[in-house]
Short mmCIF file of C-alpha atoms in Angstrom, two decimals:
data_model
loop_
_atom_site.label_atom_id
_atom_site.label_comp_id
_atom_site.label_asym_id
_atom_site.label_seq_id
_atom_site.Cartn_x
_atom_site.Cartn_y
_atom_site.Cartn_z
CA MET A 20 -15.16 -27.05 27.29
CA HIS A 21 -12.25 -26.65 29.67
CA PRO A 22 -12.81 -26.35 33.42
CA GLY A 23 -13.85 -22.88 34.52
CA GLY A 24 -15.48 -22.01 31.22
CA CYS A 25 -12.25 -21.82 29.18
CA ALA A 26 -12.33 -22.74 25.49
CA ALA A 27 -9.41 -23.68 23.28
CA GLY A 28 -8.45 -21.01 20.77
CA ARG A 29 -9.11 -22.22 17.23
CA GLY A 30 -6.07 -22.86 15.07
CA ARG A 31 -3.68 -21.26 17.53
CA GLY A 32 -2.76 -24.06 19.91
CA LYS A 33 -3.42 -21.68 22.82
CA ARG A 34 -6.08 -21.28 25.43
CA PHE A 35 -8.21 -18.25 25.97
CA CYS A 36 -11.03 -17.66 28.43
CA LYS A 37 -14.18 -15.68 27.82
CA ARG A 38 -15.88 -14.48 30.97
CA PRO A 39 -18.61 -11.82 31.14
CA VAL A 40 -17.59 -9.19 33.67
CA GLY A 41 -20.18 -6.51 34.31
CA GLY A 42 -21.67 -7.03 30.85
CA ARG A 43 -18.25 -6.88 29.17
CA LEU A 44 -16.32 -9.66 27.49
CA GLU A 45 -13.00 -10.47 29.14
CA VAL A 46 -10.44 -12.39 27.11
CA SER A 47 -7.38 -13.95 28.70
CA LEU A 48 -4.65 -16.01 27.03
CA GLY A 49 -2.61 -16.52 30.16
CA LEU A 50 0.41 -14.89 28.50
CA LYS A 51 2.31 -11.73 29.23
CA ASP A 52 0.55 -8.45 28.37
CA GLN A 53 2.02 -6.17 25.74
CA GLU A 54 1.62 -2.46 25.02
CA LEU A 55 1.52 -1.43 21.37
CA GLU A 56 1.44 1.92 19.61
CA TRP A 57 1.01 3.02 15.98
CA ILE A 58 0.63 6.17 13.92
CA VAL A 59 -2.21 6.14 11.37
CA SER A 60 -0.81 6.16 7.82
CA PRO A 61 -2.44 7.79 4.75
CA ALA A 62 -3.69 4.39 3.55
CA GLU A 63 -5.41 3.86 6.93
CA ASN A 64 -7.01 7.29 7.17
CA GLY A 65 -10.75 6.93 7.75
CA LEU A 66 -10.74 3.24 8.68
CA ARG A 67 -13.05 2.14 11.46
CA LEU A 68 -11.03 1.49 14.59
CA ASP A 69 -11.95 -2.20 14.78
CA ARG A 70 -10.82 -2.76 11.19
CA PHE A 71 -7.63 -0.77 11.82
CA LEU A 72 -6.85 -3.09 14.74
CA ARG A 73 -7.61 -6.21 12.70
CA GLU A 74 -5.10 -5.10 10.06
CA ARG A 75 -2.47 -4.17 12.64
CA LEU A 76 -3.02 -7.33 14.70
CA PRO A 77 -3.61 -10.00 12.02
CA ASN A 78 -2.89 -12.88 14.40
CA LEU A 79 -5.42 -11.78 17.02
CA PRO A 80 -8.94 -13.26 16.67
CA LYS A 81 -11.79 -10.81 16.15
CA PRO A 82 -13.46 -11.56 19.52
CA GLU A 83 -10.25 -10.59 21.33
CA ILE A 84 -10.01 -7.32 19.41
CA LEU A 85 -13.62 -6.51 20.31
CA ALA A 86 -12.85 -7.34 23.94
CA LEU A 87 -9.95 -4.87 23.94
CA LEU A 88 -12.33 -2.17 22.71
CA GLN A 89 -15.10 -3.07 25.15
CA ASN A 90 -12.66 -3.08 28.07
CA GLY A 91 -11.27 0.37 27.28
CA ARG A 92 -7.79 -0.87 26.43
CA VAL A 93 -7.56 1.12 23.18
CA ARG A 94 -6.86 4.86 22.98
CA CYS A 95 -7.06 7.15 19.95
CA GLY A 96 -5.07 10.23 20.78
CA ASP A 97 -6.35 11.41 24.16
CA ARG A 98 -9.67 9.55 24.13
CA ILE A 99 -10.83 5.99 24.70
CA GLY A 100 -11.29 4.20 21.39
CA ARG A 101 -14.70 2.79 20.51
CA LYS A 102 -15.61 0.26 17.81
CA GLY A 103 -17.31 2.68 15.41
CA VAL A 104 -14.72 5.49 15.68
CA ARG A 105 -12.77 6.25 12.50
CA VAL A 106 -9.04 6.85 12.79
CA ALA A 107 -7.45 9.97 11.30
CA LEU A 108 -4.16 10.51 9.49
CA GLY A 109 -1.27 11.01 11.92
CA GLU A 110 -3.36 9.97 14.93
CA ARG A 111 -1.65 7.88 17.63
CA VAL A 112 -3.39 4.61 18.48
CA GLN A 113 -2.33 2.83 21.67
CA VAL A 114 -3.33 -0.62 22.87
CA SER A 115 -2.62 -2.10 26.29
CA GLY A 116 -3.20 -5.60 27.58
CA VAL A 117 -2.66 -7.43 24.30
CA GLU A 118 -2.07 -10.96 25.52
CA GLY A 119 -0.03 -13.37 23.49
CA GLU A 120 0.01 -11.52 20.18
CA GLU A 121 3.01 -12.83 18.28
CA ARG A 122 4.95 -10.42 16.10
CA PRO A 123 5.09 -11.77 12.52
CA VAL A 124 8.61 -12.52 11.31
CA LEU A 125 9.96 -11.30 7.96
CA ALA A 126 12.04 -14.22 6.69
CA PRO A 127 15.28 -13.41 4.82
CA ASP A 128 15.43 -14.74 1.26
CA PRO A 129 18.85 -14.27 -0.37
CA GLY A 130 17.50 -15.89 -3.54
CA VAL A 131 15.39 -12.84 -4.41
CA PRO A 132 17.15 -10.88 -7.19
CA LEU A 133 17.53 -7.19 -6.34
CA GLU A 134 18.47 -4.48 -8.81
CA ILE A 135 19.90 -1.70 -6.64
CA LEU A 136 19.28 1.80 -7.97
CA TYR A 137 20.60 3.76 -4.97
CA GLU A 138 22.23 2.81 -1.69
CA ASP A 139 23.72 4.58 1.32
CA GLU A 140 23.70 4.13 5.09
CA ALA A 141 20.23 5.67 5.45
CA LEU A 142 18.19 4.15 2.63
CA VAL A 143 18.13 1.94 -0.43
CA ALA A 144 16.12 2.04 -3.66
CA VAL A 145 15.48 -1.01 -5.83
CA SER A 146 13.86 -1.59 -9.20
CA LYS A 147 10.96 -3.95 -8.54
CA PRO A 148 10.22 -6.36 -11.39
CA PRO A 149 6.63 -7.01 -12.50
CA GLY A 150 4.98 -10.05 -10.97
CA MET A 151 6.77 -9.78 -7.61
CA ALA A 152 4.96 -8.71 -4.44
CA CYS A 153 6.46 -5.97 -2.29
CA HIS A 154 6.11 -7.91 0.98
CA PRO A 155 4.66 -11.18 2.31
CA LEU A 156 1.23 -11.38 3.92
CA ARG A 157 2.18 -13.79 6.70
CA SER A 158 5.19 -15.20 8.52
CA GLY A 159 7.26 -17.71 6.59
CA GLU A 160 6.34 -16.49 3.11
CA LYS A 161 9.27 -15.68 0.84
CA GLY A 162 9.97 -14.48 -2.68
CA THR A 163 9.06 -10.82 -2.16
CA VAL A 164 11.12 -7.64 -2.32
CA ALA A 165 11.03 -7.27 1.48
CA ASN A 166 12.40 -10.81 1.92
CA GLY A 167 15.31 -9.98 -0.38
CA LEU A 168 16.00 -6.65 1.33
CA VAL A 169 16.12 -8.09 4.86
CA ALA A 170 18.51 -10.81 3.64
CA ARG A 171 20.90 -8.13 2.37
CA TYR A 172 20.21 -5.53 5.09
CA PRO A 173 19.24 -7.42 8.31
CA GLU A 174 18.66 -4.18 10.22
CA MET A 175 15.57 -3.53 8.10
CA GLY A 176 13.71 -6.44 9.69
CA LYS A 177 12.91 -4.36 12.79
CA LEU A 178 11.88 -1.16 11.04
CA GLY A 179 8.41 0.22 10.51
CA SER A 180 5.10 -0.38 12.22
CA ARG A 181 4.24 -3.46 10.15
CA PRO A 182 6.81 -6.23 10.70
CA LEU A 183 6.28 -7.98 7.36
CA GLU A 184 7.04 -4.80 5.42
CA GLY A 185 10.45 -4.26 7.00
CA GLY A 186 11.79 -0.86 6.00
CA LEU A 187 9.61 -0.38 2.92
CA LEU A 188 8.42 3.22 2.68
CA HIS A 189 5.65 2.67 0.13
CA ARG A 190 4.26 -0.08 -2.07
CA LEU A 191 3.72 -0.92 -5.73
CA ASP A 192 1.08 -3.26 -7.12
CA ARG A 193 2.35 -6.76 -7.93
CA ASP A 194 2.21 -6.18 -11.70
CA THR A 195 3.72 -2.67 -11.56
CA SER A 196 7.48 -2.32 -12.03
CA GLY A 197 9.89 0.41 -11.01
CA VAL A 198 11.37 2.39 -8.12
CA LEU A 199 10.71 1.15 -4.60
CA LEU A 200 12.17 2.95 -1.56
CA ALA A 201 13.21 1.40 1.77
CA ALA A 202 14.83 2.82 4.90
CA ARG A 203 17.80 1.30 6.71
CA THR A 204 17.46 3.20 9.99
CA ALA A 205 14.54 4.12 12.23
CA SER A 206 15.23 7.84 11.89
CA SER A 207 15.30 7.62 8.10
CA PHE A 208 12.06 5.67 8.09
CA GLU A 209 10.29 8.28 10.21
CA SER A 210 11.73 11.19 8.21
CA ILE A 211 10.71 9.91 4.78
CA ARG A 212 7.34 8.61 5.97
CA ALA A 213 6.66 12.11 7.31
CA GLN A 214 7.43 13.47 3.83
CA PHE A 215 4.90 11.04 2.36
CA ASP A 216 2.32 12.14 4.92
CA ARG A 217 2.93 15.81 4.03
CA ARG A 218 2.73 14.92 0.33
CA GLU A 219 6.24 16.18 -0.31
CA VAL A 220 7.34 13.02 -2.11
CA GLU A 221 6.69 13.11 -5.85
CA LYS A 222 6.28 9.82 -7.72
CA VAL A 223 6.39 9.73 -11.53
CA TYR A 224 5.10 6.86 -13.65
CA LEU A 225 4.97 5.84 -17.30
CA ALA A 226 1.82 4.14 -18.52
CA LEU A 227 0.46 2.90 -21.80
CA VAL A 228 -3.27 3.61 -21.95
CA VAL A 229 -6.15 2.86 -24.31
CA GLY A 230 -7.53 6.10 -25.75
CA ASP A 231 -6.32 9.71 -25.79
CA PRO A 232 -6.70 11.44 -22.39
CA GLY A 233 -6.23 14.80 -24.15
CA GLY A 234 -2.76 16.33 -24.09
CA GLN A 235 -2.24 17.08 -20.43
CA GLY A 236 -4.39 17.68 -17.39
CA ALA A 237 -5.39 16.27 -14.02
CA VAL A 238 -7.92 13.85 -12.56
CA SER A 239 -8.93 14.84 -9.04
CA PHE A 240 -11.93 12.65 -8.18
CA PRO A 241 -11.97 11.22 -4.64
CA ILE A 242 -11.51 7.46 -4.25
CA GLY A 243 -13.30 5.09 -1.88
CA THR A 244 -14.27 1.44 -1.53
CA LYS A 245 -17.53 -0.52 -1.47
CA GLY A 246 -17.89 -3.58 0.70
CA ARG A 247 -15.58 -4.81 3.43
CA ARG A 248 -13.63 -7.22 1.25
CA SER A 249 -13.68 -5.41 -2.08
CA GLN A 250 -10.50 -5.73 -4.13
CA ARG A 251 -11.45 -2.69 -6.22
CA VAL A 252 -11.61 0.99 -5.41
CA VAL A 253 -14.38 3.31 -6.58
CA VAL A 254 -13.80 6.68 -8.25
CA ILE A 255 -16.42 9.15 -7.02
CA ARG A 256 -17.30 11.39 -9.95
CA GLU A 257 -20.48 12.96 -8.55
CA GLU A 258 -21.36 14.58 -5.25
CA GLY A 259 -23.45 12.39 -3.02
CA HIS A 260 -21.99 9.12 -4.28
CA SER A 261 -19.43 9.23 -1.45
CA LEU A 262 -22.26 8.52 1.00
CA ARG A 263 -22.47 5.01 -0.45
CA CYS A 264 -18.71 4.39 -0.23
CA ARG A 265 -16.27 3.59 2.56
CA HIS A 266 -12.92 5.16 3.39
CA VAL A 267 -13.23 8.02 0.88
CA GLN A 268 -9.93 9.84 0.35
CA PRO A 269 -8.93 12.82 -1.81
CA ALA A 270 -6.73 11.90 -4.76
CA GLU A 271 -5.11 13.76 -7.64
CA THR A 272 -3.35 12.39 -10.69
CA ARG A 273 -1.66 14.64 -13.24
CA PHE A 274 -0.97 13.33 -16.76
CA LYS A 275 0.81 14.33 -19.96
CA VAL A 276 0.73 12.49 -23.27
CA ILE A 277 4.24 11.64 -24.50
CA ARG A 278 3.32 10.08 -27.82
CA ALA A 279 0.59 8.27 -29.71
CA CYS A 280 1.06 4.66 -30.75
CA LYS A 281 -0.72 2.43 -33.24
CA GLY A 282 -4.24 1.29 -32.48
CA GLY A 283 -5.28 4.25 -30.35
CA LEU A 284 -2.78 3.51 -27.58
CA PHE A 285 -0.99 6.41 -25.89
CA LEU A 286 2.16 6.55 -23.79
CA VAL A 287 1.58 8.97 -20.92
CA ARG A 288 3.55 10.30 -17.97
CA LEU A 289 1.68 10.33 -14.65
CA TRP A 290 2.44 12.25 -11.45
CA MET A 291 0.99 11.59 -8.02
CA LYS A 292 1.53 13.04 -4.56
CA THR A 293 -1.42 11.34 -2.89
CA GLY A 294 -0.96 7.65 -2.24
CA VAL A 295 -4.42 6.09 -2.51
CA ARG A 296 -4.56 2.38 -3.39
CA HIS A 297 -4.92 1.76 -7.15
CA GLN A 298 -5.12 5.52 -7.69
CA LEU A 299 -3.46 5.76 -11.11
CA ARG A 300 -5.23 2.77 -12.61
CA ALA A 301 -8.65 3.76 -11.29
CA HIS A 302 -8.30 7.43 -12.25
CA MET A 303 -7.22 6.68 -15.83
CA ALA A 304 -10.03 4.15 -16.27
CA SER A 305 -12.51 6.71 -14.92
CA VAL A 306 -11.74 9.06 -17.83
CA GLY A 307 -12.03 6.29 -20.40
CA CYS A 308 -8.31 5.61 -20.75
CA PRO A 309 -7.53 2.42 -18.80
CA VAL A 310 -3.96 1.19 -18.42
CA VAL A 311 -3.17 -1.44 -21.04
CA GLY A 312 -3.20 -4.90 -19.46
CA ASP A 313 -5.11 -3.82 -16.33
CA ARG A 314 -7.49 -6.73 -15.71
CA THR A 315 -9.15 -5.06 -12.73
CA TYR A 316 -10.15 -1.66 -14.13
CA GLY A 317 -9.47 -2.07 -17.84
CA SER A 318 -12.07 -4.79 -18.34
CA ALA A 319 -14.82 -2.43 -17.21
CA SER A 320 -13.99 0.04 -19.98
CA LYS A 321 -16.32 0.23 -22.98
CA ILE A 322 -13.35 0.87 -25.29
CA PRO A 323 -12.70 -2.32 -27.37
CA TRP A 324 -9.19 -3.71 -27.75
CA PRO A 325 -7.64 -2.40 -31.02
CA ALA A 326 -7.63 -4.92 -33.88
CA GLY A 327 -4.20 -6.14 -34.92
CA ILE A 328 -2.48 -5.06 -31.70
CA PRO A 329 -0.86 -7.89 -29.70
CA LEU A 330 -2.00 -8.38 -26.14
CA PRO A 331 0.44 -6.98 -23.57
CA PRO A 332 2.61 -9.28 -21.43
CA ARG A 333 1.47 -7.52 -18.27
CA GLN A 334 -0.04 -4.36 -16.81
CA MET A 335 1.80 -1.55 -18.60
CA LEU A 336 2.55 0.71 -15.63
CA HIS A 337 6.08 1.58 -14.50
CA ALA A 338 7.26 3.73 -11.58
CA CYS A 339 10.06 5.55 -13.33
CA GLU A 340 11.05 8.19 -10.78
CA VAL A 341 10.74 9.31 -7.16
CA ARG A 342 11.80 12.67 -5.70
CA PHE A 343 12.22 13.49 -2.01
CA ARG A 344 14.60 15.04 0.52
CA HIS A 345 17.38 12.91 1.89
CA PRO A 346 16.60 12.18 5.58
CA GLU A 347 20.12 13.10 6.76
CA THR A 348 21.40 15.79 4.39
CA GLY A 349 18.09 17.44 3.51
CA ARG A 350 19.24 17.53 -0.10
CA ARG A 351 16.55 17.04 -2.73
CA ILE A 352 17.33 13.84 -4.64
CA ARG A 353 15.83 12.04 -7.60
CA ILE A 354 16.03 8.29 -8.17
CA SER A 355 15.10 6.84 -11.57
CA ALA A 356 14.46 3.30 -12.80
CA PRO A 357 15.04 2.39 -16.46
CA LEU A 358 11.96 1.19 -18.29
CA GLU A 359 11.44 -2.51 -17.59
CA ARG A 360 12.53 -4.81 -20.43
CA GLY A 361 9.11 -6.28 -21.23
CA PHE A 362 7.50 -2.82 -21.29
CA SER A 363 10.25 -1.48 -23.53
CA GLN A 364 10.02 -4.40 -25.94
CA TYR A 365 6.25 -4.03 -26.21
CA LEU A 366 6.66 -0.37 -27.19
CA LYS A 367 9.22 -1.33 -29.82
CA ASN A 368 6.82 -3.91 -31.24
CA LEU A 369 4.17 -1.21 -31.54
CA GLU A 370 6.62 1.11 -33.29
CA ASN A 371 7.49 -1.61 -35.79
CA GLN A 372 3.82 -1.75 -36.75
CA GLY A 373 3.83 2.01 -37.39
CA THR A 374 2.64 5.00 -35.41
CA ALA A 375 -0.72 6.70 -35.40
#
């Protein structure tokens, strides 16, 4: 123990002091205070305030985050933020007195291959390959789309509310390929993010699924999570089940069958305006038609894998198109990504075995 009741911060090489003041926990790092501000995104809607802060301040230990809340240094809109409060979409969260929080750095990586689909002074769209993450999880990590973008467009490194995401406007799962949008200016970032928040951006996907979803239709079950560290989402099919879930959000997925393939596989087109994590994969699995190659939600399906059909090289989900208004001209534009080579070859192999 250091003199005066100060303990060394674990793993950080810094010192922080914990002193009870009037029943509250005071935390001091002896470094310059900072004031931070964020706007709650759709993915964060409904999070408890303490969890929201842990995600936004990944380098700050949990006791220090709790101390900020206990000491009234967090505001949600026009009120003092408390630990159990849940944040709402579009709400402004402000934090004062953050001491020593280091902003993570997005490292440029010119070795990341980028297939540019669209480019101008306001934004850029790339075709993300399967198996590549959209952005790193911590400073120093490389090999992601965001690392490649900031190497080519350095101005993107300072955009957005999450430093490691750079100017990325949305995300795709690691094993999903296709269109990924990023902004090159702060005004473009805010404009397009506002379109996402208002659900004015339309994203179109192609998926190969097991089983016939039935021509065309929509899946509109809400989606939530169970457990603090769950890697899966839960589709809520019945009223009352949402009481046992966390962070429940409305979600709608529209689908249309394009063609039937051998072995009871179907190529479908999917549309989504809501942006809930794992929405497409979870929704299709919930109606008995999981995405081919989906190890998270497909394995839970009771539909057996068709005999004689080769296993897929990856999760067969591709973001083929995105539609939105240009942030400067206001013109409605559409950006498309050709079907990824492995996905295309797998479909050809199915065709060579005949169609249903």
